Amino acid sequence: WTIRVRNNVGAGLAEADTVRLNDTLPATMELTGTPSVALVSGTISENSCTGAASLTTFTCSLGTMSNGAEVDITVPVRNLTVPAGGTSTNVARVRTFSRDVDTLNNVNSGQVTITSATLSGLVYRDFDNDGVVDGGDTGIGSVPMTLTGTAFDGAVLTFNASTIANGTFQFVGIP
């Protein structure tokens, strides 16, 4: 995730003091590291975030944000499972101890679609030994299958399946 925090400019608006962003990740996600803050424009007096790998909440302290200041907070996450419906929505909240003329703009959400892959195959007897499934070949049922590998984030993955009577199998939910 990348979260943009902006101290709006306008009549009667000024710097914002003791600015903090709080976030609890969706149930299917966890942090893979500590979030980081990058200044886009203006100034901030603090630049620190809590949170570490395997946690699901974090806070970023930005201190005093100048009028019109913007920061991007990069939140390294991974999905633990594919959520029901394939989407996850993250909600982040910002607060300040300064006068806040519009508290409705202190919460925002973003949605991401998470997809997974399915790997399918066939275990069969190749009676004519030509490497091609053709009319004389038959599937082999009840063969245990294991798929192992490493995900993009370094997580070790293992999936197990067995062939059904016609020799087909599927590994479902591969990230």
PDB file of C-alpha atoms in Angstrom:
ATOM      1  CA  TRP A   1       0.000   0.000   0.000  1.00  0.00           C
ATOM      2  CA  THR A   2       0.946   3.615  -0.452  1.00  0.00           C
ATOM      3  CA  ILE A   3      -0.976   6.087   1.666  1.00  0.00           C
ATOM      4  CA  ARG A   4      -0.825   9.814   0.888  1.00  0.00           C
ATOM      5  CA  VAL A   5      -1.341  12.221   3.800  1.00  0.00           C
ATOM      6  CA  ARG A   6      -1.913  15.895   2.988  1.00  0.00           C
ATOM      7  CA  ASN A   7      -2.389  18.942   5.198  1.00  0.00           C
ATOM      8  CA  ASN A   8      -4.876  20.906   3.105  1.00  0.00           C
ATOM      9  CA  VAL A   9      -4.392  24.532   2.110  1.00  0.00           C
ATOM     10  CA  GLY A  10      -7.182  27.075   2.343  1.00  0.00           C
ATOM     11  CA  ALA A  11      -8.663  30.021   4.166  1.00  0.00           C
ATOM     12  CA  GLY A  12      -8.225  29.624   7.913  1.00  0.00           C
ATOM     13  CA  LEU A  13      -5.976  26.568   7.560  1.00  0.00           C
ATOM     14  CA  ALA A  14      -2.428  26.393   8.911  1.00  0.00           C
ATOM     15  CA  GLU A  15       0.148  23.888  10.058  1.00  0.00           C
ATOM     16  CA  ALA A  16      -1.100  20.750  11.781  1.00  0.00           C
ATOM     17  CA  ASP A  17       0.567  19.638  15.027  1.00  0.00           C
ATOM     18  CA  THR A  18       1.125  16.149  16.423  1.00  0.00           C
ATOM     19  CA  VAL A  19      -0.087  14.425  13.249  1.00  0.00           C
ATOM     20  CA  ARG A  20      -0.422  10.649  13.454  1.00  0.00           C
ATOM     21  CA  LEU A  21      -1.663   8.061  11.000  1.00  0.00           C
ATOM     22  CA  ASN A  22      -3.111   4.840  12.455  1.00  0.00           C
ATOM     23  CA  ASP A  23      -3.904   1.770  10.405  1.00  0.00           C
ATOM     24  CA  THR A  24      -5.197  -1.719  11.132  1.00  0.00           C
ATOM     25  CA  LEU A  25      -4.742  -3.905   8.076  1.00  0.00           C
ATOM     26  CA  PRO A  26      -7.504  -6.113   6.658  1.00  0.00           C
ATOM     27  CA  ALA A  27      -7.761  -9.552   8.288  1.00  0.00           C
ATOM     28  CA  THR A  28      -6.097 -11.291   5.317  1.00  0.00           C
ATOM     29  CA  MET A  29      -2.939  -9.123   5.406  1.00  0.00           C
ATOM     30  CA  GLU A  30       0.147  -8.623   7.533  1.00  0.00           C
ATOM     31  CA  LEU A  31       3.156  -6.329   7.433  1.00  0.00           C
ATOM     32  CA  THR A  32       6.387  -7.643   5.902  1.00  0.00           C
ATOM     33  CA  GLY A  33       8.436  -4.810   7.419  1.00  0.00           C
ATOM     34  CA  THR A  34       8.178  -1.381   8.995  1.00  0.00           C
ATOM     35  CA  PRO A  35       6.295   1.276   6.987  1.00  0.00           C
ATOM     36  CA  SER A  36       8.351   4.235   5.733  1.00  0.00           C
ATOM     37  CA  VAL A  37       7.559   7.905   5.166  1.00  0.00           C
ATOM     38  CA  ALA A  38       8.703   9.922   2.124  1.00  0.00           C
ATOM     39  CA  LEU A  39       8.198  13.692   2.068  1.00  0.00           C
ATOM     40  CA  VAL A  40       6.473  14.818  -1.146  1.00  0.00           C
ATOM     41  CA  SER A  41       6.171  18.546  -0.391  1.00  0.00           C
ATOM     42  CA  GLY A  42       6.361  20.957   2.551  1.00  0.00           C
ATOM     43  CA  THR A  43       7.898  19.990   5.862  1.00  0.00           C
ATOM     44  CA  ILE A  44       7.299  17.577   8.727  1.00  0.00           C
ATOM     45  CA  SER A  45       9.020  17.581  12.110  1.00  0.00           C
ATOM     46  CA  GLU A  46       8.861  13.808  12.729  1.00  0.00           C
ATOM     47  CA  ASN A  47       9.303  10.790  10.518  1.00  0.00           C
ATOM     48  CA  SER A  48       8.806   7.531  12.372  1.00  0.00           C
ATOM     49  CA  CYS A  49       6.559   4.492  12.056  1.00  0.00           C
ATOM     50  CA  THR A  50       5.883   1.549  14.315  1.00  0.00           C
ATOM     51  CA  GLY A  51       5.118  -1.917  13.004  1.00  0.00           C
ATOM     52  CA  ALA A  52       7.200  -4.897  11.978  1.00  0.00           C
ATOM     53  CA  ALA A  53       6.942  -8.101   9.976  1.00  0.00           C
ATOM     54  CA  SER A  54       3.928 -10.267  10.889  1.00  0.00           C
ATOM     55  CA  LEU A  55       2.076  -7.442  12.695  1.00  0.00           C
ATOM     56  CA  THR A  56      -1.266  -6.090  11.473  1.00  0.00           C
ATOM     57  CA  THR A  57      -1.279  -2.565  12.930  1.00  0.00           C
ATOM     58  CA  PHE A  58       1.039   0.426  12.750  1.00  0.00           C
ATOM     59  CA  THR A  59       1.259   4.130  13.559  1.00  0.00           C
ATOM     60  CA  CYS A  60       3.275   6.808  11.763  1.00  0.00           C
ATOM     61  CA  SER A  61       4.161  10.001  13.626  1.00  0.00           C
ATOM     62  CA  LEU A  62       4.632  13.023  11.373  1.00  0.00           C
ATOM     63  CA  GLY A  63       4.895  15.731  14.051  1.00  0.00           C
ATOM     64  CA  THR A  64       4.084  19.180  12.719  1.00  0.00           C
ATOM     65  CA  MET A  65       3.063  19.255   9.048  1.00  0.00           C
ATOM     66  CA  SER A  66       3.409  22.587   7.288  1.00  0.00           C
ATOM     67  CA  ASN A  67       0.427  24.073   5.466  1.00  0.00           C
ATOM     68  CA  GLY A  68       0.172  22.125   2.173  1.00  0.00           C
ATOM     69  CA  ALA A  69       2.652  19.416   3.210  1.00  0.00           C
ATOM     70  CA  GLU A  70       2.247  15.946   1.688  1.00  0.00           C
ATOM     71  CA  VAL A  71       3.864  12.626   2.568  1.00  0.00           C
ATOM     72  CA  ASP A  72       3.628   9.155   1.061  1.00  0.00           C
ATOM     73  CA  ILE A  73       3.673   6.281   3.525  1.00  0.00           C
ATOM     74  CA  THR A  74       4.759   2.995   1.965  1.00  0.00           C
ATOM     75  CA  VAL A  75       3.283   0.017   3.791  1.00  0.00           C
ATOM     76  CA  PRO A  76       4.932  -3.317   2.926  1.00  0.00           C
ATOM     77  CA  VAL A  77       2.254  -6.011   3.194  1.00  0.00           C
ATOM     78  CA  ARG A  78       1.512  -9.503   2.034  1.00  0.00           C
ATOM     79  CA  ASN A  79      -1.723 -11.393   1.733  1.00  0.00           C
ATOM     80  CA  LEU A  80      -2.052 -14.449   3.910  1.00  0.00           C
ATOM     81  CA  THR A  81      -5.023 -15.782   1.957  1.00  0.00           C
ATOM     82  CA  VAL A  82      -7.196 -14.707  -0.921  1.00  0.00           C
ATOM     83  CA  PRO A  83     -10.137 -12.947   0.751  1.00  0.00           C
ATOM     84  CA  ALA A  84     -13.753 -13.895   0.101  1.00  0.00           C
ATOM     85  CA  GLY A  85     -14.858 -12.066  -3.020  1.00  0.00           C
ATOM     86  CA  GLY A  86     -11.224 -11.406  -3.972  1.00  0.00           C
ATOM     87  CA  THR A  87     -11.028  -7.882  -2.543  1.00  0.00           C
ATOM     88  CA  SER A  88      -9.562  -6.315   0.587  1.00  0.00           C
ATOM     89  CA  THR A  89     -10.272  -2.797   1.795  1.00  0.00           C
ATOM     90  CA  ASN A  90      -7.792  -0.915   3.950  1.00  0.00           C
ATOM     91  CA  VAL A  91      -8.882   2.051   6.082  1.00  0.00           C
ATOM     92  CA  ALA A  92      -6.350   4.597   7.378  1.00  0.00           C
ATOM     93  CA  ARG A  93      -7.067   7.351   9.908  1.00  0.00           C
ATOM     94  CA  VAL A  94      -5.175  10.573  10.550  1.00  0.00           C
ATOM     95  CA  ARG A  95      -5.495  12.736  13.630  1.00  0.00           C
ATOM     96  CA  THR A  96      -4.009  15.983  14.850  1.00  0.00           C
ATOM     97  CA  PHE A  97      -4.152  17.951  18.076  1.00  0.00           C
ATOM     98  CA  SER A  98      -4.512  21.184  16.102  1.00  0.00           C
ATOM     99  CA  ARG A  99      -7.853  22.775  15.281  1.00  0.00           C
ATOM    100  CA  ASP A 100      -9.357  20.601  12.552  1.00  0.00           C
ATOM    101  CA  VAL A 101     -12.078  22.329  10.530  1.00  0.00           C
ATOM    102  CA  ASP A 102     -13.043  19.177   8.576  1.00  0.00           C
ATOM    103  CA  THR A 103     -12.681  15.908  10.472  1.00  0.00           C
ATOM    104  CA  LEU A 104     -14.559  14.035   7.720  1.00  0.00           C
ATOM    105  CA  ASN A 105     -11.445  14.053   5.517  1.00  0.00           C
ATOM    106  CA  ASN A 106      -9.287  12.339   8.155  1.00  0.00           C
ATOM    107  CA  VAL A 107     -10.343   8.819   7.116  1.00  0.00           C
ATOM    108  CA  ASN A 108      -9.948   7.214   3.734  1.00  0.00           C
ATOM    109  CA  SER A 109      -9.999   3.732   2.303  1.00  0.00           C
ATOM    110  CA  GLY A 110      -8.527   1.896  -0.633  1.00  0.00           C
ATOM    111  CA  GLN A 111      -9.509  -1.392  -2.156  1.00  0.00           C
ATOM    112  CA  VAL A 112      -7.312  -3.951  -3.845  1.00  0.00           C
ATOM    113  CA  THR A 113      -8.284  -7.006  -5.849  1.00  0.00           C
ATOM    114  CA  ILE A 114      -6.312 -10.089  -4.937  1.00  0.00           C
ATOM    115  CA  THR A 115      -6.194 -12.987  -7.318  1.00  0.00           C
ATOM    116  CA  SER A 116      -4.703 -16.415  -7.052  1.00  0.00           C
ATOM    117  CA  ALA A 117      -3.691 -19.036  -9.557  1.00  0.00           C
ATOM    118  CA  THR A 118      -4.708 -22.630 -10.106  1.00  0.00           C
ATOM    119  CA  LEU A 119      -2.306 -25.202 -11.490  1.00  0.00           C
ATOM    120  CA  SER A 120      -3.922 -28.257 -13.069  1.00  0.00           C
ATOM    121  CA  GLY A 121      -2.500 -31.388 -14.574  1.00  0.00           C
ATOM    122  CA  LEU A 122      -2.922 -35.021 -15.448  1.00  0.00           C
ATOM    123  CA  VAL A 123      -1.066 -38.129 -14.312  1.00  0.00           C
ATOM    124  CA  TYR A 124      -1.520 -40.863 -16.912  1.00  0.00           C
ATOM    125  CA  ARG A 125      -0.171 -44.114 -18.307  1.00  0.00           C
ATOM    126  CA  ASP A 126       1.447 -43.385 -21.661  1.00  0.00           C
ATOM    127  CA  PHE A 127       0.963 -46.832 -23.187  1.00  0.00           C
ATOM    128  CA  ASP A 128       2.506 -45.933 -26.566  1.00  0.00           C
ATOM    129  CA  ASN A 129       5.348 -43.951 -24.903  1.00  0.00           C
ATOM    130  CA  ASP A 130       4.952 -40.920 -27.184  1.00  0.00           C
ATOM    131  CA  GLY A 131       4.666 -38.224 -24.470  1.00  0.00           C
ATOM    132  CA  VAL A 132       1.199 -37.216 -25.673  1.00  0.00           C
ATOM    133  CA  VAL A 133      -2.144 -38.092 -24.119  1.00  0.00           C
ATOM    134  CA  ASP A 134      -4.076 -39.983 -26.780  1.00  0.00           C
ATOM    135  CA  GLY A 135      -6.863 -42.550 -27.054  1.00  0.00           C
ATOM    136  CA  GLY A 136      -5.070 -45.525 -25.547  1.00  0.00           C
ATOM    137  CA  ASP A 137      -3.737 -43.716 -22.466  1.00  0.00           C
ATOM    138  CA  THR A 138      -5.513 -43.747 -19.086  1.00  0.00           C
ATOM    139  CA  GLY A 139      -5.408 -41.482 -16.037  1.00  0.00           C
ATOM    140  CA  ILE A 140      -4.072 -42.757 -12.722  1.00  0.00           C
ATOM    141  CA  GLY A 141      -6.133 -41.949  -9.615  1.00  0.00           C
ATOM    142  CA  SER A 142      -5.088 -41.523  -5.971  1.00  0.00           C
ATOM    143  CA  VAL A 143      -1.564 -40.264  -6.709  1.00  0.00           C
ATOM    144  CA  PRO A 144      -0.384 -37.809  -4.012  1.00  0.00           C
ATOM    145  CA  MET A 145       1.018 -34.579  -5.504  1.00  0.00           C
ATOM    146  CA  THR A 146       3.071 -31.869  -3.758  1.00  0.00           C
ATOM    147  CA  LEU A 147       3.908 -28.428  -5.118  1.00  0.00           C
ATOM    148  CA  THR A 148       6.598 -26.437  -3.297  1.00  0.00           C
ATOM    149  CA  GLY A 149       8.223 -23.120  -4.011  1.00  0.00           C
ATOM    150  CA  THR A 150       8.970 -19.629  -2.815  1.00  0.00           C
ATOM    151  CA  ALA A 151       6.581 -16.679  -3.113  1.00  0.00           C
ATOM    152  CA  PHE A 152       7.678 -13.231  -4.291  1.00  0.00           C
ATOM    153  CA  ASP A 153       8.125 -12.137  -0.667  1.00  0.00           C
ATOM    154  CA  GLY A 154      10.307 -15.116   0.278  1.00  0.00           C
ATOM    155  CA  ALA A 155       7.575 -17.140   1.993  1.00  0.00           C
ATOM    156  CA  VAL A 156       7.907 -20.893   1.503  1.00  0.00           C
ATOM    157  CA  LEU A 157       4.816 -22.384  -0.119  1.00  0.00           C
ATOM    158  CA  THR A 158       3.630 -25.988  -0.033  1.00  0.00           C
ATOM    159  CA  PHE A 159       0.409 -27.282  -1.604  1.00  0.00           C
ATOM    160  CA  ASN A 160      -0.848 -30.865  -1.544  1.00  0.00           C
ATOM    161  CA  ALA A 161      -3.386 -32.580  -3.773  1.00  0.00           C
ATOM    162  CA  SER A 162      -4.278 -36.067  -4.990  1.00  0.00           C
ATOM    163  CA  THR A 163      -5.340 -37.122  -8.433  1.00  0.00           C
ATOM    164  CA  ILE A 164      -8.951 -38.134  -8.844  1.00  0.00           C
ATOM    165  CA  ALA A 165     -10.049 -41.328 -10.641  1.00  0.00           C
ATOM    166  CA  ASN A 166      -9.387 -39.910 -14.140  1.00  0.00           C
ATOM    167  CA  GLY A 167      -5.838 -38.789 -13.158  1.00  0.00           C
ATOM    168  CA  THR A 168      -6.487 -35.020 -12.989  1.00  0.00           C
ATOM    169  CA  PHE A 169      -5.389 -32.812 -10.111  1.00  0.00           C
ATOM    170  CA  GLN A 170      -5.498 -29.137  -9.120  1.00  0.00           C
ATOM    171  CA  PHE A 171      -3.511 -26.918  -6.781  1.00  0.00           C
ATOM    172  CA  VAL A 172      -5.900 -24.069  -5.931  1.00  0.00           C
ATOM    173  CA  GLY A 173      -5.172 -20.695  -4.295  1.00  0.00           C
ATOM    174  CA  ILE A 174      -1.549 -20.249  -5.343  1.00  0.00           C
ATOM    175  CA  PRO A 175      -0.494 -16.649  -4.630  1.00  0.00           C
TER     176      PRO A 175
END
